[in-house]
PDB file of C-alpha atoms in Angstrom:
ATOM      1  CA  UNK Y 363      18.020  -2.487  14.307  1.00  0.00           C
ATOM      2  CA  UNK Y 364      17.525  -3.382  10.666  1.00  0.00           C
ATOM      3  CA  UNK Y 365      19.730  -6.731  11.243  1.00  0.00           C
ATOM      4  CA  UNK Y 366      17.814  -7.744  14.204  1.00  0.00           C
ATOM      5  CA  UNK Y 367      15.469 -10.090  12.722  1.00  0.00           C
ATOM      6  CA  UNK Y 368      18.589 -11.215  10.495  1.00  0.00           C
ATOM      7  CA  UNK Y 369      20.595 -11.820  13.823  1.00  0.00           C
ATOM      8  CA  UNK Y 370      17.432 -13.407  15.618  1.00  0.00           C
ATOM      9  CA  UNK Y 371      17.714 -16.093  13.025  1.00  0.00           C
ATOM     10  CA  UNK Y 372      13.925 -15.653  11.085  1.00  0.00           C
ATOM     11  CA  UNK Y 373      15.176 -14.249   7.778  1.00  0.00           C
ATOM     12  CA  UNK Y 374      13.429 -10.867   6.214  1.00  0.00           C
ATOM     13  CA  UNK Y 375      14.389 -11.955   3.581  1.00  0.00           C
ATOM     14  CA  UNK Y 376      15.868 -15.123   0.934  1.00  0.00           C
ATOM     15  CA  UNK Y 377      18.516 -12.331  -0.245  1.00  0.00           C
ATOM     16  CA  UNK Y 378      21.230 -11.130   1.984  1.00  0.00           C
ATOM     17  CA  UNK Y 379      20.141  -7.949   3.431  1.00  0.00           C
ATOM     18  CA  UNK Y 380      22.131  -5.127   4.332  1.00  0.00           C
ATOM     19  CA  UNK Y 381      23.434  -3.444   7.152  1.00  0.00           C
ATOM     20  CA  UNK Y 382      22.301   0.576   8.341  1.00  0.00           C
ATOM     21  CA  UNK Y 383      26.148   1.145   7.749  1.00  0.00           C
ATOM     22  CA  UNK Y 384      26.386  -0.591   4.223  1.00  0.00           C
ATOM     23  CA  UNK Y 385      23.446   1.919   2.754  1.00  0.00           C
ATOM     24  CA  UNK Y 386      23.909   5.239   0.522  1.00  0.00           C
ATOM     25  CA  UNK Y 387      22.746   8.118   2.440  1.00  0.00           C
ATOM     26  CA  UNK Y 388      19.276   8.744   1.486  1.00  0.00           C
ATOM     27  CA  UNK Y 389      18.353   5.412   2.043  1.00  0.00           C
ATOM     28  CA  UNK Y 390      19.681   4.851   5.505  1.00  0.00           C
ATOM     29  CA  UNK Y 391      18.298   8.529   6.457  1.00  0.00           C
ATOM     30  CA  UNK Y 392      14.259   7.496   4.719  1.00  0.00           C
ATOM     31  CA  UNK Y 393      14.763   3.599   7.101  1.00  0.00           C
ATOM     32  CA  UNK Y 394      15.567   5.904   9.727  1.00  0.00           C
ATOM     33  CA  UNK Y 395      12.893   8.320   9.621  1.00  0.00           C
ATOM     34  CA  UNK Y 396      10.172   5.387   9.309  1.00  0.00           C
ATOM     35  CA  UNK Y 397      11.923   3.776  12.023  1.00  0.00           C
ATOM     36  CA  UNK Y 398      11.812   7.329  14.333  1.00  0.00           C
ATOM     37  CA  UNK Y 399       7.456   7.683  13.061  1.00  0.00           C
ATOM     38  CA  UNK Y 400       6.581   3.696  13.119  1.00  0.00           C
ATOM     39  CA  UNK Y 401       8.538   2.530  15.813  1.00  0.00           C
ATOM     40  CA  UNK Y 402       9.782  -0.339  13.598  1.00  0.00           C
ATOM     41  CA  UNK Y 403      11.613  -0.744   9.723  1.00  0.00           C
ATOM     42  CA  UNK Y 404       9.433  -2.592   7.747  1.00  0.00           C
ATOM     43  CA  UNK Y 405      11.014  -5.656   5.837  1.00  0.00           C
ATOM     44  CA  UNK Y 406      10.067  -4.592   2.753  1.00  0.00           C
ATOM     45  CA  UNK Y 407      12.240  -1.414   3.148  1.00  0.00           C
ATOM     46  CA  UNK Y 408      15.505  -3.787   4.065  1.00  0.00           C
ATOM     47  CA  UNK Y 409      14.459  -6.202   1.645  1.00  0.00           C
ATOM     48  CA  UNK Y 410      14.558  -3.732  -1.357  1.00  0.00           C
ATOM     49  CA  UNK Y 411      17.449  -1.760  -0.038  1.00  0.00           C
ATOM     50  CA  UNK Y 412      19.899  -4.355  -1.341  1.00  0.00           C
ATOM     51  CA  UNK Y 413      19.475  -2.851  -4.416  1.00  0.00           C
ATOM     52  CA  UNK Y 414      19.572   1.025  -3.964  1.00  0.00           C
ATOM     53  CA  UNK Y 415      17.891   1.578  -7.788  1.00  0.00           C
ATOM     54  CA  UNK Y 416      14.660  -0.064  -7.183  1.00  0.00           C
ATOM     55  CA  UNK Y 417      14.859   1.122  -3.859  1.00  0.00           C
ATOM     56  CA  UNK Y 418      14.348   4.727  -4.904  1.00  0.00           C
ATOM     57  CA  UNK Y 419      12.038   3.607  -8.086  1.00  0.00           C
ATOM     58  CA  UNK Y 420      10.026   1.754  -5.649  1.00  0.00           C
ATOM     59  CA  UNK Y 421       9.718   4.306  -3.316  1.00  0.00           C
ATOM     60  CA  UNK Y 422       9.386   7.481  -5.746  1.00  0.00           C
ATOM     61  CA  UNK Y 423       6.451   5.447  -7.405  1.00  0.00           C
ATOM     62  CA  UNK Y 424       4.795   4.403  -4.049  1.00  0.00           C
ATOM     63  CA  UNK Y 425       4.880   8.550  -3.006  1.00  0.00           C
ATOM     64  CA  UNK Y 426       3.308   9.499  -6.095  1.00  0.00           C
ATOM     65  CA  UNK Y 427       0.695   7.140  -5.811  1.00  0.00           C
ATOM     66  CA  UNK Y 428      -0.232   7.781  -2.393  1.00  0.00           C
ATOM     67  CA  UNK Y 429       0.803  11.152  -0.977  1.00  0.00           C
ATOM     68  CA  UNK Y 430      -0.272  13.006  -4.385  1.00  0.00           C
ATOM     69  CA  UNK Y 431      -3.207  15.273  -3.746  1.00  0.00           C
ATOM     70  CA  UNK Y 432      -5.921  13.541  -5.277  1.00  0.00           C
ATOM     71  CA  UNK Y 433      -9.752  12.838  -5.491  1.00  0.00           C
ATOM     72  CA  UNK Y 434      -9.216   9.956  -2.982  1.00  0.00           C
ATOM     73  CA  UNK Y 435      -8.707  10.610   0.241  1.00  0.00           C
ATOM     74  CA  UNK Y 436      -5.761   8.868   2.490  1.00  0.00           C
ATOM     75  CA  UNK Y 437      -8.131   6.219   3.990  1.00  0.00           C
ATOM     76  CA  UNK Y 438      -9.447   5.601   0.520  1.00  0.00           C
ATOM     77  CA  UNK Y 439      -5.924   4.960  -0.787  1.00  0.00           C
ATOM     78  CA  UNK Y 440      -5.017   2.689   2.456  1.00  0.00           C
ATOM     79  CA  UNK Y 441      -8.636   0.577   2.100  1.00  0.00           C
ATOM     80  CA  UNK Y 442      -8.042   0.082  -1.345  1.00  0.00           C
ATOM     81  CA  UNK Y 443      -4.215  -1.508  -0.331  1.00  0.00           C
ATOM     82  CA  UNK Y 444      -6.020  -3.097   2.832  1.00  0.00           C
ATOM     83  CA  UNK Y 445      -8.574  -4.703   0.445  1.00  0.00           C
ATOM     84  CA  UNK Y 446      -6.183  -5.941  -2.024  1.00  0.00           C
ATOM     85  CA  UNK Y 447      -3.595  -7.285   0.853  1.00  0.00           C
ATOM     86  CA  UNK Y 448      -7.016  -9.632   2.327  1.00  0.00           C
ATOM     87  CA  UNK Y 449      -8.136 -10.588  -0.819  1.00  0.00           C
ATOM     88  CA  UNK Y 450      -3.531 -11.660  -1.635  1.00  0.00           C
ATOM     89  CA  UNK Y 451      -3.782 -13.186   2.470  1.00  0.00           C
ATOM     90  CA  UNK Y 452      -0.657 -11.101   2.772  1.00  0.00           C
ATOM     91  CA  UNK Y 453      -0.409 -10.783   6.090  1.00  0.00           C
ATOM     92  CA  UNK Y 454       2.227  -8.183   6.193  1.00  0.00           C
ATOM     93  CA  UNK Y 455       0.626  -5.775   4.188  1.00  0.00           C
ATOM     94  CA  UNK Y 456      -2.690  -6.303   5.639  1.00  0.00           C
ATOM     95  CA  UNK Y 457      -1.249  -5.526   9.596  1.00  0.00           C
ATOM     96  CA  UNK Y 458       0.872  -2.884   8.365  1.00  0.00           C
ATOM     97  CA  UNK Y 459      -1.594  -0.578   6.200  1.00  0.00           C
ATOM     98  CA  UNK Y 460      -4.481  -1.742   8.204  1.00  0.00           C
ATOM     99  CA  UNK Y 461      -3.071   0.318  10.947  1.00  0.00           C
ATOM    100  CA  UNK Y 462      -2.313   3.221   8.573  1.00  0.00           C
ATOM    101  CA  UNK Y 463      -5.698   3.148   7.964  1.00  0.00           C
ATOM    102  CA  UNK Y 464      -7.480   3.074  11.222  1.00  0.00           C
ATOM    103  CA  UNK Y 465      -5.268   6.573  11.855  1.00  0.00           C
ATOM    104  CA  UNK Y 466      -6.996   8.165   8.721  1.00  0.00           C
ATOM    105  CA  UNK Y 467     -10.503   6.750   9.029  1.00  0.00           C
ATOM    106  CA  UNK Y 468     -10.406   7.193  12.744  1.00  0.00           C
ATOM    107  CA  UNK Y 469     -12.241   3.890  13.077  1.00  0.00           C
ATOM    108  CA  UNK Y 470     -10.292   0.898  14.916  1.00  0.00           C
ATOM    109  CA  UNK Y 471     -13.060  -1.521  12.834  1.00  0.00           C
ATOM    110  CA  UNK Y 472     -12.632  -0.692   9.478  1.00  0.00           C
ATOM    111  CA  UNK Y 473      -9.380  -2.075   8.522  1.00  0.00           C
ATOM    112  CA  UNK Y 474     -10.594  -5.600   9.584  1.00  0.00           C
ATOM    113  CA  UNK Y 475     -13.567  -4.837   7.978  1.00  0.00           C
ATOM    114  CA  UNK Y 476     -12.423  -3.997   4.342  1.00  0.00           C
ATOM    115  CA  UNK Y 477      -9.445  -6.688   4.082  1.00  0.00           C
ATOM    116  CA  UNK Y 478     -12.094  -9.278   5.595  1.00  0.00           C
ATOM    117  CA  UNK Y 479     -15.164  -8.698   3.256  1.00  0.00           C
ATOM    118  CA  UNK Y 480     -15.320  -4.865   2.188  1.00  0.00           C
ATOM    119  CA  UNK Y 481     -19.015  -5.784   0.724  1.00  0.00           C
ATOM    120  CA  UNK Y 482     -20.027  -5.609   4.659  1.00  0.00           C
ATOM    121  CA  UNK Y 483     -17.635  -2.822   6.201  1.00  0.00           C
ATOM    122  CA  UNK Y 484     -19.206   0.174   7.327  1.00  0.00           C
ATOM    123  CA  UNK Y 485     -17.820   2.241   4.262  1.00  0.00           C
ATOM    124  CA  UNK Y 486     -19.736   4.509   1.685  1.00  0.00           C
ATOM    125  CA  UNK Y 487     -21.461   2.940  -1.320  1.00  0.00           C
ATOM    126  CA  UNK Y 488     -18.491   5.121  -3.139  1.00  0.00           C
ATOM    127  CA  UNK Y 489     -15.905   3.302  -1.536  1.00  0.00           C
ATOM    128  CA  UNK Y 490     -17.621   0.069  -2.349  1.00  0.00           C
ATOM    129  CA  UNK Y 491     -18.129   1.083  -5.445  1.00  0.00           C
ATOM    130  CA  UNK Y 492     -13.978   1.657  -5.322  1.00  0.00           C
ATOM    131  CA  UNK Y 493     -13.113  -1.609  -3.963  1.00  0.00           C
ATOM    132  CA  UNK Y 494     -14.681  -3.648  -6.069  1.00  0.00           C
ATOM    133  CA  UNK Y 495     -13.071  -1.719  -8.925  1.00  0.00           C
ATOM    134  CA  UNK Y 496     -10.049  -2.302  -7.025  1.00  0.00           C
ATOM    135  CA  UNK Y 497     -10.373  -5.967  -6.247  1.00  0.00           C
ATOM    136  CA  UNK Y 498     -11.315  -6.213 -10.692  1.00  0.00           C
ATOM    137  CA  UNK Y 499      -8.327  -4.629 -11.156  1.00  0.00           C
ATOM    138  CA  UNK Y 500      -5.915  -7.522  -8.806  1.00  0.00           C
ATOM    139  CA  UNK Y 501      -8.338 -10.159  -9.373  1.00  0.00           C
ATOM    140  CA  UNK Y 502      -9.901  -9.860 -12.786  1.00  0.00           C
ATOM    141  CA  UNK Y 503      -8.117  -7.047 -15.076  1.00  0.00           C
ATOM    142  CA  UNK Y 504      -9.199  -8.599 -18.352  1.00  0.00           C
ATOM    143  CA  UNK Y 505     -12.775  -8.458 -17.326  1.00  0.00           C
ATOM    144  CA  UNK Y 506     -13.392  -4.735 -16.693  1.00  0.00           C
ATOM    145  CA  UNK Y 507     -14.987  -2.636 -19.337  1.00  0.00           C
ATOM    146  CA  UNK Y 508     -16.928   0.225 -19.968  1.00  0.00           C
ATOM    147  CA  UNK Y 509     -19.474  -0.560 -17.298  1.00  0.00           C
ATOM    148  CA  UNK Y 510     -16.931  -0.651 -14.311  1.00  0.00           C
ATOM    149  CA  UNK Y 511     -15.592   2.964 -15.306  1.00  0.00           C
ATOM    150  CA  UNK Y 512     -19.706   4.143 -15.799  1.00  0.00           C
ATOM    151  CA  UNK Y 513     -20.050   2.674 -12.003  1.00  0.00           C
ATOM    152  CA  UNK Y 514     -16.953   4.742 -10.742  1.00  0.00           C
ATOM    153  CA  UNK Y 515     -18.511   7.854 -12.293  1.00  0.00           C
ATOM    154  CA  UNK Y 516     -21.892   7.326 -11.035  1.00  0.00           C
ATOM    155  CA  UNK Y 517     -19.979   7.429  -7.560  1.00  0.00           C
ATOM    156  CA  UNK Y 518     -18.871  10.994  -8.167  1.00  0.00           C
ATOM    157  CA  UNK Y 519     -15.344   9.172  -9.286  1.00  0.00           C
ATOM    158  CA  UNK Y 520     -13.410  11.388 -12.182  1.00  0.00           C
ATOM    159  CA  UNK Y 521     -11.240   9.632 -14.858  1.00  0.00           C
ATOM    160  CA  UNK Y 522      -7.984  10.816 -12.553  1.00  0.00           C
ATOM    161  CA  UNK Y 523      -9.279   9.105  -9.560  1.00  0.00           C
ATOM    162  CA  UNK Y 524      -9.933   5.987 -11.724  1.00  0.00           C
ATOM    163  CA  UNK Y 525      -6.348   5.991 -12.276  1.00  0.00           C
ATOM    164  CA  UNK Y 526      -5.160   6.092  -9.039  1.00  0.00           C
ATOM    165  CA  UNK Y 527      -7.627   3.527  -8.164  1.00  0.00           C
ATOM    166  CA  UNK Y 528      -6.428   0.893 -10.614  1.00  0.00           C
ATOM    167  CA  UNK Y 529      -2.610   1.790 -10.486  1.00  0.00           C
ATOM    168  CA  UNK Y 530      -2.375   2.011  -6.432  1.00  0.00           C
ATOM    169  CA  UNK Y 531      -4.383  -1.569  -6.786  1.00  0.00           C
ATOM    170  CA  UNK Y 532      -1.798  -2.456  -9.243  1.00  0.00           C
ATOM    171  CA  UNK Y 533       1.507  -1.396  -7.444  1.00  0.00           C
ATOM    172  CA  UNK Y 534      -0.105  -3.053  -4.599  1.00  0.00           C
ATOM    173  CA  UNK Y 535      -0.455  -6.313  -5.673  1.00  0.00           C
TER     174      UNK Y 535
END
């Protein structure tokens, strides 16, 4: 399964990937369990498999910053990587979390919504207030200041959330 795009002759990926066979344990057994819950292995996982390091760093980092128990909820964590993958056009990203986050918001709209234009999805003025953070953060880092952090607080957002706000934005990007 993870060769078949390989095999089909549209590359995953400019790097030679490799094969379910050629992978250390826990990596084949993580592809494998996304593969059993998704239905599908997404490229990125192949892609970065190739080098069984980042792989893990990649992954460990990605867990932290979005299974941790946190001030934001899932579907905040999933708009904020929904907004960021409209506002890169990556395609990928934006199909693949969008669907994550229609399961946690329990809305089929609101994906489109916040990688389209999250200033008009039918969100909270919190997670506006979030986005835009987040979109300052991919878009505009050297710009925010004091007055972006005040306008998270205002929204009920403590200094923790902040930081999972700008580093899942960051990792994201």
């Amino acid at each position: 399964a993870a060769r078949s795009r390989e095999m089909s002759g549209a590359a995953i990926c400019r790097y030679p990937v490799p094969g379910l066979d050629e992978l250390p344990e826990d990596i084949r057994t993580r592809i494998l369990e996304v593969q059993q819950k998704a239905g599908f292995v997404p490229n990125v996982f192949i892609a970065l498999a190739r080098r069984p390091l980042e792989f893990r760093a990649f992954f460990a980092y990605h867990d932290a910053l979005m299974l941790r128990d946190s001030g934001l909820t899932k579907a905040e964590r999933e708009m904020i990587v929904v907004a960021i993958a409209g506002a890169n056009e990556c395609l990928y990203c934006f199909v693949a979390h969008g669907a994550i986050l229609r399961v946690y918001a329990r809305n089929p709209l609101v994906a489109d919504q916040v990688g389209v234009n999250y200033r008009k999805a039918d969100i909270t003025p919190r997670q506006r207030a979030m986005l835009q953070f987040a979109l300052k953060v991919a878009e505009a880092s050297s710009a925010i200041g004091d007055e972006d952090y005040a306008a998270l607080s205002a929204h009920g957002f403590d200094d923790e959330d902040i930081w999972d706000i700008g580093n899942i934005s960051a990792f994201f990007c």
